[in-house]
Coordinates of C-alpha atoms in Angstrom, one line a residue:
M1 CA 18.5 -1.0 6.1
A2 CA 16.6 2.1 4.8
Q3 CA 18.3 5.3 3.9
V4 CA 15.6 7.4 5.4
D5 CA 13.5 6.8 8.5
L6 CA 10.5 9.1 8.7
H7 CA 8.9 7.9 12.0
V8 CA 11.1 8.2 15.1
H9 CA 10.1 9.0 18.7
T10 CA 12.3 10.4 21.5
T11 CA 12.0 11.3 25.1
A12 CA 10.1 14.4 24.1
S13 CA 7.1 12.1 24.0
D14 CA 7.1 8.3 24.6
G15 CA 10.5 7.3 23.2
L16 CA 13.3 5.9 25.4
L17 CA 16.3 7.7 23.7
D18 CA 16.8 11.4 23.7
P19 CA 17.1 13.3 20.4
C20 CA 20.9 13.3 20.4
Q21 CA 21.1 9.6 21.1
V22 CA 18.7 8.9 18.3
I23 CA 20.7 11.1 15.9
S24 CA 24.0 9.5 17.0
W25 CA 22.6 6.0 16.4
A26 CA 21.1 7.0 13.0
I27 CA 24.5 8.3 11.9
K28 CA 26.3 5.2 13.2
K29 CA 23.9 3.0 11.1
G30 CA 24.5 5.0 8.0
I31 CA 21.0 6.6 7.7
K32 CA 21.0 9.7 5.6
A33 CA 17.9 11.4 7.0
I34 CA 15.4 11.0 9.8
S35 CA 12.3 12.7 11.0
I36 CA 11.6 13.1 14.7
T37 CA 7.9 12.6 14.9
D38 CA 7.0 12.9 18.6
H39 CA 3.4 12.8 19.7
D40 CA 1.8 16.3 19.8
T41 CA 5.1 18.2 20.1
V42 CA 8.1 19.4 18.0
D43 CA 10.3 19.8 21.1
G44 CA 12.3 16.6 20.1
Y45 CA 13.1 18.1 16.7
R46 CA 14.1 21.4 18.3
Q47 CA 16.5 19.6 20.7
G48 CA 17.9 17.6 17.8
L49 CA 18.9 20.7 16.0
K50 CA 21.3 21.5 18.9
C51 CA 23.1 18.1 18.8
D52 CA 26.8 18.4 18.1
N53 CA 26.7 16.0 15.2
I54 CA 23.6 17.4 13.5
K55 CA 25.6 18.4 10.4
D56 CA 26.2 14.7 9.7
I57 CA 22.5 13.9 9.0
E58 CA 19.4 15.5 7.5
L59 CA 16.8 16.1 10.2
I60 CA 13.2 16.7 9.0
P61 CA 10.7 18.5 11.2
G62 CA 7.9 16.1 12.1
V63 CA 5.0 15.4 14.4
E64 CA 2.5 12.6 15.0
I65 CA -1.0 13.6 16.0
N66 CA -3.5 11.2 17.6
T67 CA -7.0 11.7 16.2
Y68 CA -10.3 9.8 16.3
I69 CA -13.3 9.0 14.1
N70 CA -15.8 7.9 16.8
D71 CA -13.7 5.4 18.8
I72 CA -11.3 4.5 15.9
E73 CA -7.8 6.0 16.5
I74 CA -6.2 7.5 13.5
H75 CA -2.6 8.8 13.6
I76 CA -1.7 11.7 11.3
L77 CA 2.0 12.4 10.6
G78 CA 3.1 15.9 9.6
Y79 CA 6.3 16.9 7.9
Y80 CA 8.0 20.2 7.2
M81 CA 5.7 22.4 9.2
D82 CA 6.7 25.9 10.0
I83 CA 7.5 25.2 13.7
D84 CA 7.4 28.9 14.5
D85 CA 3.9 29.3 13.2
T86 CA 1.9 30.7 16.2
R87 CA -1.4 28.9 15.3
F88 CA 0.5 25.6 15.0
L89 CA 2.3 26.1 18.3
S90 CA -0.9 27.2 20.1
W91 CA -2.6 24.0 18.8
L92 CA 0.2 21.8 20.0
D93 CA 0.0 23.5 23.4
K94 CA -3.6 22.7 23.6
L95 CA -2.9 19.0 22.8
F96 CA 0.0 19.0 25.4
N97 CA -2.2 20.4 28.1
A98 CA -4.9 17.9 27.2
R99 CA -2.4 15.1 27.8
L100 CA -1.4 16.6 31.1
E101 CA -5.1 16.8 32.3
R102 CA -5.6 13.2 31.2
A103 CA -2.5 12.1 33.1
K104 CA -3.9 13.8 36.3
R105 CA -7.2 11.9 35.9
M106 CA -5.3 8.6 35.4
L107 CA -3.3 9.3 38.5
K108 CA -6.6 9.7 40.5
K109 CA -7.7 6.3 39.2
F110 CA -4.4 4.7 40.2
N111 CA -4.5 6.2 43.6
H112 CA -8.1 5.0 44.0
L113 CA -6.8 1.6 43.2
G114 CA -4.3 1.9 46.1
F115 CA -1.2 2.9 44.2
D116 CA 0.8 5.7 45.7
F117 CA 1.7 7.6 42.5
S118 CA 2.4 11.3 42.1
L119 CA 2.6 13.5 39.0
D120 CA 6.3 13.9 39.7
D121 CA 6.7 10.1 39.4
V122 CA 5.2 10.2 36.0
K123 CA 7.1 13.3 34.9
E124 CA 10.4 11.6 36.0
I125 CA 9.6 8.8 33.5
S126 CA 8.4 11.2 30.8
K127 CA 11.4 13.5 31.4
D128 CA 8.8 16.4 31.3
G129 CA 7.8 15.4 27.7
A130 CA 4.3 14.8 26.5
I131 CA 2.8 12.3 28.8
G132 CA 1.1 9.2 27.5
R133 CA 0.0 5.7 28.7
P134 CA 3.4 4.2 28.0
H135 CA 4.9 6.4 30.8
F136 CA 2.4 4.9 33.3
A137 CA 3.2 1.4 32.0
R138 CA 7.0 2.1 32.6
L139 CA 6.2 3.5 36.1
L140 CA 4.4 0.3 37.0
V141 CA 7.3 -1.8 35.8
K142 CA 9.8 0.4 37.6
K143 CA 7.9 0.0 40.9
G144 CA 7.7 -3.7 40.4
L145 CA 3.9 -3.6 40.0
A146 CA 4.0 -5.2 36.5
S147 CA 6.6 -7.5 34.9
S148 CA 6.4 -5.7 31.6
T149 CA 4.8 -2.7 29.9
E150 CA 2.6 -5.2 28.0
E151 CA 1.3 -6.6 31.3
A152 CA 0.8 -3.1 32.6
F153 CA -1.3 -2.1 29.6
N154 CA -3.3 -5.3 29.7
K155 CA -4.1 -5.0 33.4
Y156 CA -4.7 -1.3 33.7
L157 CA -4.3 0.9 30.7
L158 CA -6.3 -0.5 27.8
P159 CA -9.8 0.9 27.0
G160 CA -12.2 -0.4 29.7
G161 CA -9.2 -0.9 32.1
P162 CA -9.4 0.3 35.7
A163 CA -7.0 3.2 35.1
Y164 CA -7.9 4.1 31.5
V165 CA -9.0 7.6 30.7
Q166 CA -10.3 8.6 27.2
R167 CA -8.1 11.0 25.3
Y168 CA -9.1 14.4 24.0
K169 CA -10.7 13.6 20.7
L170 CA -9.4 15.5 17.7
H171 CA -10.8 14.7 14.3
P172 CA -8.4 13.8 11.5
K173 CA -9.7 16.6 9.3
D174 CA -8.6 19.1 12.0
A175 CA -5.1 17.7 12.1
I176 CA -4.8 17.7 8.3
K177 CA -6.0 21.3 8.2
I178 CA -3.6 22.7 10.8
I179 CA -0.6 20.8 9.3
R180 CA -1.4 22.2 5.9
Q181 CA -2.0 25.7 7.3
S182 CA 1.5 25.6 8.8
K183 CA 2.9 24.7 5.4
G184 CA 3.3 21.0 6.4
I185 CA 2.7 17.8 4.6
P186 CA 0.0 15.6 6.2
V187 CA 0.5 11.8 5.9
L188 CA -1.6 8.9 7.2
A189 CA 0.4 6.9 9.7
H190 CA 0.6 3.0 9.7
P191 CA -2.7 2.5 7.7
G192 CA -2.1 -1.2 7.9
L193 CA -3.1 -1.1 11.6
I194 CA -6.5 0.4 10.8
H195 CA -8.9 -2.5 10.9
K196 CA -11.8 -0.8 9.3
K197 CA -10.4 -0.3 5.8
H198 CA -13.1 2.1 4.6
I199 CA -11.6 4.6 7.0
I200 CA -8.5 4.8 4.8
K201 CA -10.6 6.0 1.8
Y202 CA -12.2 8.6 4.1
I203 CA -8.8 9.9 5.2
I204 CA -7.6 10.1 1.6
D205 CA -10.7 12.1 0.7
A206 CA -10.1 14.4 3.7
G207 CA -6.9 15.7 2.1
I208 CA -3.8 13.8 3.1
A209 CA -0.8 14.2 0.8
G210 CA 0.9 10.9 1.6
M211 CA 0.6 7.4 3.2
E212 CA 3.1 5.6 5.4
V213 CA 3.3 2.5 3.2
Y214 CA 6.4 1.0 4.9
H215 CA 6.1 0.4 8.7
S216 CA 7.6 -2.0 11.1
K217 CA 4.2 -3.6 11.8
H218 CA 3.0 -3.9 8.2
S219 CA 3.1 -7.4 6.6
K220 CA 4.5 -7.7 3.1
Q221 CA 1.0 -8.3 1.8
E222 CA -0.3 -5.1 3.5
T223 CA 2.7 -3.1 2.3
D224 CA 2.1 -4.2 -1.3
H225 CA -1.6 -3.4 -1.1
L226 CA -0.9 0.1 0.5
F227 CA 1.7 0.8 -2.2
N228 CA -0.9 0.2 -4.9
V229 CA -3.5 2.3 -3.0
A230 CA -1.0 5.2 -2.7
E231 CA 0.0 5.0 -6.4
K232 CA -3.7 4.9 -7.5
N233 CA -4.5 8.0 -5.4
N234 CA -1.3 9.9 -6.3
L235 CA -0.1 10.0 -2.7
L236 CA 3.4 10.4 -1.5
I237 CA 4.9 7.2 -0.2
T238 CA 6.7 7.4 3.2
G239 CA 7.9 4.9 5.7
G240 CA 9.6 4.4 9.0
T241 CA 10.2 2.2 12.0
D242 CA 7.9 4.0 14.4
F243 CA 10.9 3.7 16.7
H244 CA 10.3 4.1 20.5
G245 CA 13.5 2.6 21.8
E246 CA 13.3 -1.0 20.5
M247 CA 16.7 -2.8 20.4
Y248 CA 17.8 -5.9 18.5
D249 CA 21.2 -7.5 19.3
G250 CA 22.2 -4.4 21.1
M251 CA 21.3 -2.1 18.3
P252 CA 18.3 0.2 18.1
T253 CA 16.0 -0.6 15.2
I254 CA 16.1 3.0 13.7
G255 CA 16.3 2.6 10.0
D256 CA 15.3 -1.0 9.9
V257 CA 12.2 0.1 8.0
G258 CA 11.9 3.2 5.9
I259 CA 12.3 4.4 2.3
D260 CA 15.2 5.0 -0.1
Y261 CA 16.5 8.5 -0.7
N262 CA 15.0 8.9 -4.1
T263 CA 11.5 8.3 -2.7
F264 CA 12.3 10.8 0.0
L265 CA 13.3 13.4 -2.6
K266 CA 9.6 13.3 -3.8
L267 CA 8.5 14.4 -0.4
K268 CA 11.1 17.3 -0.5
K269 CA 9.9 18.2 -4.0
Y270 CA 6.3 18.3 -2.9
R271 CA 7.2 20.6 -0.1
T272 CA 8.7 23.2 -2.5
S273 CA 5.9 22.9 -5.1
H274 CA 2.9 23.3 -2.9

């Protein structure tokens, strides 16, 4: 069990638990600090600040931005942004609206395939949060048109699939720039999942401050390698479960992967010294 989980999603994007449920479980599991890092929005963080038990845990502002280099998807995490910065909020609005337009195009494809889906159907699943492919997958399962979200993705939602629509393509350099402009700390998310390893060096050179060394889908070998890469390049070391609602023996996996509090303190120190 980690003391700090810096990668958690809620119903503000594609997570299954709302921010207060996430915070309650984190407290119950003895986690000292978490970051709500929803896709392209800080609404989950804002909601978390209003939870009754927020005083019992440290909540860090966070976001996860989906970016691309050609067709390679690169996720950039941001921490400690000024969430009232108008440029930052305008940028997030642009990404949110791009997600909405993509959802509408995907709906047209599903309807062309003979499925009677509406935007309200998808919004009911997304709870009016940022819409992504997982919401369509859950809708297919809900309506009995797929046995699992994995089947839904494989049949309809993967690149080249009959309902797939390409995302708005933002470059990693742009995400890093806007996070830094809003006084945030840009971190490369789950680099172990990037198959073309030269991309990692490119992102380091682009100006990230940290690397998500610990992640639920990293093998021990990948983790050890990434730790060495981070140390060699003087990068902050972060980690988290990338929690979306996964359960194990009736308990959410929040905090099953992450970092200790002393490592987290280096992130906090970086924030005040840059």
